[in-house]
Amino acid sequence: MSVDIATYVHDLAVAAKAASASLATASDEQRQEAVRAMAAALRNGVDSIVAANELDMSAARDAGTSAGLLDRLLLTPERVEGMAAGLEKLAELPDPVGRVLDHRILASGVDLTRVSVPLGLVAIVYEARPNVTADAAGICIRTGNACILRGGSLAYHSCAMIAELLADALEAKGFPREAVSMIESTDREATGELMKLRGIVDVLIPRGGAGLIQRCVRESLVPVIETGTGNCHIYVHESADFDKALNIIVNAKTQRVGVCNAAESLLVDRAVADAFLPAVVAVLHDHGVLIHGDEATCAACADAGFVEGDDYVAATEEDWGREYLALEMSVKVVANEDEAIAHINRYGTMHSEAIISEDVDACERFLDAVDASAVYANASTRFTDGGEFGLGAEIGISTQKLHARGPFAAEALTTYKYKLRGTGQVRP
Amino acid sequence: MSVDIATYVHDLAVAAKAASASLATASDEQRQEAVRAMAAALRNGVDSIVAANELDMSAARDAGTSAGLLDRLLLTPERVEGMAAGLEKLAELPDPVGRVLDHRILASGVDLTRVSVPLGLVAIVYEARPNVTADAAGICIRTGNACILRGGSLAYHSCAMIAELLADALEAKGFPREAVSMIESTDREATGELMKLRGIVDVLIPRGGAGLIQRCVRESLVPVIETGTGNCHIYVHESADFDKALNIIVNAKTQRVGVCNAAESLLVDRAVADAFLPAVVAVLHDHGVLIHGDEATCAACADAGFVEGDDYVAATEEDWGREYLALEMSVKVVANEDEAIAHINRYGTMHSEAIISEDVDACERFLDAVDASAVYANASTRFTDGGEFGLGAEIGISTQKLHARGPFAAEALTTYKYKLRGTGQVRP
């Protein structure tokens, strides 16, 4: 069985890679048309998609799946329409392929251009959100890449049906259907095999929880774009405007708690701790936030009459590195800005980090010295988002430094090549 | 011992990463001055460097090291001067840090800039070329990065002395000396430990042979920039000008045989095989090239009276993937351009690939469809080089697609961050 799954995934990837060639040389218009045809195929196939989804839903219910997960898994006609509309939006994206990034005539007279080109074969591994199938395939085809997809096993039937409809649409437009290839196996080893295919798969993008991402980062021989984890800090400087600070903290912590750009840790400058801590713990408490506090913070919570264990707990070393994704926040007093910066660079995940300060020099120091993809002065970390940043359809938020950092979109699915046109030149 | 080396490398890297902060916030001028001081330190320390090198040379001679390797290992006063002059040239490079890559005002009024910043801590692993120590440290400091270096054990004393002098110079300019950290151990495990330090080391660049590079690619958890292997092809199209073709083939194959942009494989279109093969095998033979030929090529060699085994041999499947780095070349007849492209995309290493053709459409098809960092029409693959491409001091030639492709220079040692300056904005 292990040999079978290895062969299956390998052969599927080789076929998908071969299919990528016809995408890479297709025109912008041809790729737009293909994506529009994919949208139409979803609309036309809505009944089959909903029927396939019912199989997944019923198995998931039998397995005692949580309500939250069931909701993510569910596909209704409205949600299918949403997927189709999403594809049509992708078709409208400006083409990231074929941009001339550089042009020069070499000393020898050879004409050099550096041109953006598709990556080739993009692997996307995700969990039980069947809509990612259309989204991922759409962005790959739009950018001239083939894709090999691996959905969560809970969504097996839904993903397979969507992928089949998309491949049919591609084929009808003259592209090889293997350009959208779905790994139709629930064997956990399939992902492991995919990660070995360096040289065939050009990039692997995991979209899912921290466990999936860390597995890819540790095991994959294929280059990975690491996404997702955000242990985001807000540092309240001694010169902070308290109203702004409270407003930003509430927004960053509580507006949506399950997202990677939500704040997880609050650092308060010692110079204003006595004045600010009572105010901030009161506001956090009002919003139902469980406080993991250092000594001073716990004292402020006790002074406010909060119940230890219910309203606040003493922070442990582990808390400084935690991404709660919940109504919880770690709170710590720091000696000064240097300590705040050092703390963030030690415990942060290079996602989004903010200072609240009316002192421009302190803000600039923070923006320079904190090592993260997005650094903020006096604004909420919640702005870190491809749409908000004006990048178009976001694929994810990269917490690595190479290739793509921060929110990334279609352009991250391209690389470049040097084209050199000569008339017989040789190197002297 | 294994625990000791792990702790040693880890602690060294943590200190180097901490030192990177002061480089990252230093001005262009301060970094230029530091690199100039490093050059002066090498000049002043020439006697110590040569003395340290004599220790390495004597040990290497005793170990029966080959003349070629001994020559690479040798440092003379002239070579030390060359290293110093190289550092002064690096100081003059335009600053790749602090470029504003994007600027926009978000809908909320938050001011966003995307700015190039140093990567942080760069690890460079190399072999018995002690001069790489100065070169690697210089490019890192110039670009605001700290570096952790690991030289070949044959060059142990030379590398350690050079690194010490460079660190002294940095310290004299007010930077932490840990910004140039040398792993002073000949334990092979040191490289393995370095490769585990994801999150501390930001990128690992192996500079050396295929064995070293492949080990890094397979084992490293730290992102790697893969360099070096070049199984470069020249495809002679049916419309080729034979004189141009012969001239380019000789240049690409024989001008320097040990370099990654040298040609290793020749593909000849069937339509012109009868006319072209006799000419090309004669020219290759004149230049002392051992031909690994397919059936038609071997027949042409036999017709020319060449000696099988000495002048030519039958190519095996393995030959199509080989980088000889020697006066050897594989030669194969292909049915047409499509087969040539498919063959190159299958056996190539995405380095440099050329078509020789007077047919513009055939050239453009080749440039579009061949998946490589540099694709040529009617010019020698030997042009693939940072200096030739106008990029400045080349670090290497990347054969991967993410982050940096083809010849890469200082800019590849930077990433970017988004800086967002607000006045209290929260996400609606």
PDB file of N, CA, C and O in Angstrom, chain A residues 20-49:
ATOM      1  N   SER A  20       1.615  21.511 -16.987  1.00  0.00           N
ATOM      2  CA  SER A  20       1.932  22.914 -16.679  1.00  0.00           C
ATOM      3  C   SER A  20       2.526  23.629 -17.889  1.00  0.00           C
ATOM      4  O   SER A  20       2.394  24.845 -18.018  1.00  0.00           O
ATOM      5  N   ALA A  21       3.181  22.862 -18.788  1.00  0.00           N
ATOM      6  CA  ALA A  21       3.812  23.498 -19.946  1.00  0.00           C
ATOM      7  C   ALA A  21       2.797  24.239 -20.808  1.00  0.00           C
ATOM      8  O   ALA A  21       3.072  25.334 -21.296  1.00  0.00           O
ATOM      9  N   SER A  22       1.602  23.659 -20.960  1.00  0.00           N
ATOM     10  CA  SER A  22       0.643  24.320 -21.859  1.00  0.00           C
ATOM     11  C   SER A  22       0.046  25.561 -21.194  1.00  0.00           C
ATOM     12  O   SER A  22      -0.337  26.509 -21.869  1.00  0.00           O
ATOM     13  N   LEU A  23      -0.012  25.560 -19.874  1.00  0.00           N
ATOM     14  CA  LEU A  23      -0.448  26.770 -19.170  1.00  0.00           C
ATOM     15  C   LEU A  23       0.605  27.856 -19.283  1.00  0.00           C
ATOM     16  O   LEU A  23       0.302  29.046 -19.479  1.00  0.00           O
ATOM     17  N   ALA A  24       1.871  27.459 -19.157  1.00  0.00           N
ATOM     18  CA  ALA A  24       2.965  28.434 -19.115  1.00  0.00           C
ATOM     19  C   ALA A  24       3.076  29.205 -20.414  1.00  0.00           C
ATOM     20  O   ALA A  24       3.511  30.356 -20.420  1.00  0.00           O
ATOM     21  N   THR A  25       2.675  28.567 -21.524  1.00  0.00           N
ATOM     22  CA  THR A  25       2.812  29.253 -22.805  1.00  0.00           C
ATOM     23  C   THR A  25       1.465  29.799 -23.306  1.00  0.00           C
ATOM     24  O   THR A  25       1.391  30.357 -24.403  1.00  0.00           O
ATOM     25  N   ALA A  26       0.424  29.680 -22.482  1.00  0.00           N
ATOM     26  CA  ALA A  26      -0.888  30.209 -22.883  1.00  0.00           C
ATOM     27  C   ALA A  26      -0.913  31.724 -22.704  1.00  0.00           C
ATOM     28  O   ALA A  26      -0.185  32.277 -21.886  1.00  0.00           O
ATOM     29  N   SER A  27      -1.787  32.370 -23.467  1.00  0.00           N
ATOM     30  CA  SER A  27      -1.904  33.823 -23.346  1.00  0.00           C
ATOM     31  C   SER A  27      -2.743  34.187 -22.130  1.00  0.00           C
ATOM     32  O   SER A  27      -3.458  33.354 -21.566  1.00  0.00           O
ATOM     33  N   ASP A  28      -2.641  35.461 -21.753  1.00  0.00           N
ATOM     34  CA  ASP A  28      -3.444  35.998 -20.657  1.00  0.00           C
ATOM     35  C   ASP A  28      -4.928  35.700 -20.882  1.00  0.00           C
ATOM     36  O   ASP A  28      -5.622  35.192 -19.999  1.00  0.00           O
ATOM     37  N   GLU A  29      -5.391  35.983 -22.091  1.00  0.00           N
ATOM     38  CA  GLU A  29      -6.808  35.772 -22.418  1.00  0.00           C
ATOM     39  C   GLU A  29      -7.230  34.309 -22.295  1.00  0.00           C
ATOM     40  O   GLU A  29      -8.310  33.995 -21.787  1.00  0.00           O
ATOM     41  N   GLN A  30      -6.374  33.437 -22.790  1.00  0.00           N
ATOM     42  CA  GLN A  30      -6.707  32.002 -22.710  1.00  0.00           C
ATOM     43  C   GLN A  30      -6.839  31.550 -21.261  1.00  0.00           C
ATOM     44  O   GLN A  30      -7.725  30.760 -20.918  1.00  0.00           O
ATOM     45  N   ARG A  31      -5.975  32.075 -20.409  1.00  0.00           N
ATOM     46  CA  ARG A  31      -6.057  31.690 -18.992  1.00  0.00           C
ATOM     47  C   ARG A  31      -7.279  32.312 -18.316  1.00  0.00           C
ATOM     48  O   ARG A  31      -7.921  31.706 -17.475  1.00  0.00           O
ATOM     49  N   GLN A  32      -7.601  33.539 -18.715  1.00  0.00           N
ATOM     50  CA  GLN A  32      -8.816  34.157 -18.184  1.00  0.00           C
ATOM     51  C   GLN A  32     -10.042  33.341 -18.565  1.00  0.00           C
ATOM     52  O   GLN A  32     -10.911  33.072 -17.735  1.00  0.00           O
ATOM     53  N   GLU A  33     -10.081  32.957 -19.835  1.00  0.00           N
ATOM     54  CA  GLU A  33     -11.231  32.175 -20.315  1.00  0.00           C
ATOM     55  C   GLU A  33     -11.352  30.845 -19.599  1.00  0.00           C
ATOM     56  O   GLU A  33     -12.449  30.389 -19.290  1.00  0.00           O
ATOM     57  N   ALA A  34     -10.204  30.237 -19.348  1.00  0.00           N
ATOM     58  CA  ALA A  34     -10.222  28.951 -18.643  1.00  0.00           C
ATOM     59  C   ALA A  34     -10.820  29.127 -17.240  1.00  0.00           C
ATOM     60  O   ALA A  34     -11.642  28.313 -16.796  1.00  0.00           O
ATOM     61  N   VAL A  35     -10.429  30.190 -16.569  1.00  0.00           N
ATOM     62  CA  VAL A  35     -10.929  30.406 -15.202  1.00  0.00           C
ATOM     63  C   VAL A  35     -12.430  30.715 -15.238  1.00  0.00           C
ATOM     64  O   VAL A  35     -13.185  30.253 -14.379  1.00  0.00           O
ATOM     65  N   ARG A  36     -12.869  31.463 -16.246  1.00  0.00           N
ATOM     66  CA  ARG A  36     -14.312  31.737 -16.368  1.00  0.00           C
ATOM     67  C   ARG A  36     -15.080  30.447 -16.659  1.00  0.00           C
ATOM     68  O   ARG A  36     -16.178  30.232 -16.141  1.00  0.00           O
ATOM     69  N   ALA A  37     -14.489  29.592 -17.471  1.00  0.00           N
ATOM     70  CA  ALA A  37     -15.140  28.303 -17.756  1.00  0.00           C
ATOM     71  C   ALA A  37     -15.216  27.454 -16.483  1.00  0.00           C
ATOM     72  O   ALA A  37     -16.184  26.713 -16.269  1.00  0.00           O
ATOM     73  N   MET A  38     -14.210  27.561 -15.647  1.00  0.00           N
ATOM     74  CA  MET A  38     -14.231  26.829 -14.385  1.00  0.00           C
ATOM     75  C   MET A  38     -15.381  27.336 -13.498  1.00  0.00           C
ATOM     76  O   MET A  38     -16.077  26.543 -12.840  1.00  0.00           O
ATOM     77  N   ALA A  39     -15.589  28.656 -13.501  1.00  0.00           N
ATOM     78  CA  ALA A  39     -16.707  29.230 -12.728  1.00  0.00           C
ATOM     79  C   ALA A  39     -18.041  28.681 -13.249  1.00  0.00           C
ATOM     80  O   ALA A  39     -18.911  28.262 -12.464  1.00  0.00           O
ATOM     81  N   ALA A  40     -18.181  28.677 -14.561  1.00  0.00           N
ATOM     82  CA  ALA A  40     -19.426  28.197 -15.152  1.00  0.00           C
ATOM     83  C   ALA A  40     -19.651  26.718 -14.817  1.00  0.00           C
ATOM     84  O   ALA A  40     -20.783  26.287 -14.541  1.00  0.00           O
ATOM     85  N   ALA A  41     -18.575  25.960 -14.817  1.00  0.00           N
ATOM     86  CA  ALA A  41     -18.691  24.530 -14.521  1.00  0.00           C
ATOM     87  C   ALA A  41     -19.193  24.296 -13.099  1.00  0.00           C
ATOM     88  O   ALA A  41     -19.962  23.365 -12.843  1.00  0.00           O
ATOM     89  N   LEU A  42     -18.768  25.125 -12.173  1.00  0.00           N
ATOM     90  CA  LEU A  42     -19.263  24.980 -10.798  1.00  0.00           C
ATOM     91  C   LEU A  42     -20.748  25.292 -10.729  1.00  0.00           C
ATOM     92  O   LEU A  42     -21.528  24.596 -10.076  1.00  0.00           O
ATOM     93  N   ARG A  43     -21.159  26.359 -11.429  1.00  0.00           N
ATOM     94  CA  ARG A  43     -22.585  26.722 -11.432  1.00  0.00           C
ATOM     95  C   ARG A  43     -23.417  25.579 -12.035  1.00  0.00           C
ATOM     96  O   ARG A  43     -24.436  25.185 -11.471  1.00  0.00           O
ATOM     97  N   ASN A  44     -22.947  25.080 -13.157  1.00  0.00           N
ATOM     98  CA  ASN A  44     -23.691  24.005 -13.819  1.00  0.00           C
ATOM     99  C   ASN A  44     -23.693  22.723 -12.998  1.00  0.00           C
ATOM    100  O   ASN A  44     -24.603  21.913 -13.104  1.00  0.00           O
ATOM    101  N   GLY A  45     -22.650  22.542 -12.219  1.00  0.00           N
ATOM    102  CA  GLY A  45     -22.526  21.292 -11.475  1.00  0.00           C
ATOM    103  C   GLY A  45     -22.976  21.394 -10.035  1.00  0.00           C
ATOM    104  O   GLY A  45     -22.663  20.504  -9.228  1.00  0.00           O
ATOM    105  N   VAL A  46     -23.709  22.449  -9.717  1.00  0.00           N
ATOM    106  CA  VAL A  46     -24.056  22.687  -8.303  1.00  0.00           C
ATOM    107  C   VAL A  46     -24.738  21.479  -7.657  1.00  0.00           C
ATOM    108  O   VAL A  46     -24.452  21.129  -6.502  1.00  0.00           O
ATOM    109  N   ASP A  47     -25.613  20.795  -8.394  1.00  0.00           N
ATOM    110  CA  ASP A  47     -26.331  19.659  -7.803  1.00  0.00           C
ATOM    111  C   ASP A  47     -25.370  18.525  -7.451  1.00  0.00           C
ATOM    112  O   ASP A  47     -25.467  17.920  -6.374  1.00  0.00           O
ATOM    113  N   SER A  48     -24.438  18.237  -8.366  1.00  0.00           N
ATOM    114  CA  SER A  48     -23.477  17.165  -8.079  1.00  0.00           C
ATOM    115  C   SER A  48     -22.594  17.548  -6.899  1.00  0.00           C
ATOM    116  O   SER A  48     -22.219  16.693  -6.085  1.00  0.00           O
ATOM    117  N   ILE A  49     -22.230  18.828  -6.818  1.00  0.00           N
ATOM    118  CA  ILE A  49     -21.364  19.255  -5.709  1.00  0.00           C
ATOM    119  C   ILE A  49     -22.102  19.096  -4.382  1.00  0.00           C
ATOM    120  O   ILE A  49     -21.565  18.552  -3.409  1.00  0.00           O
TER     121      ILE A  49
END
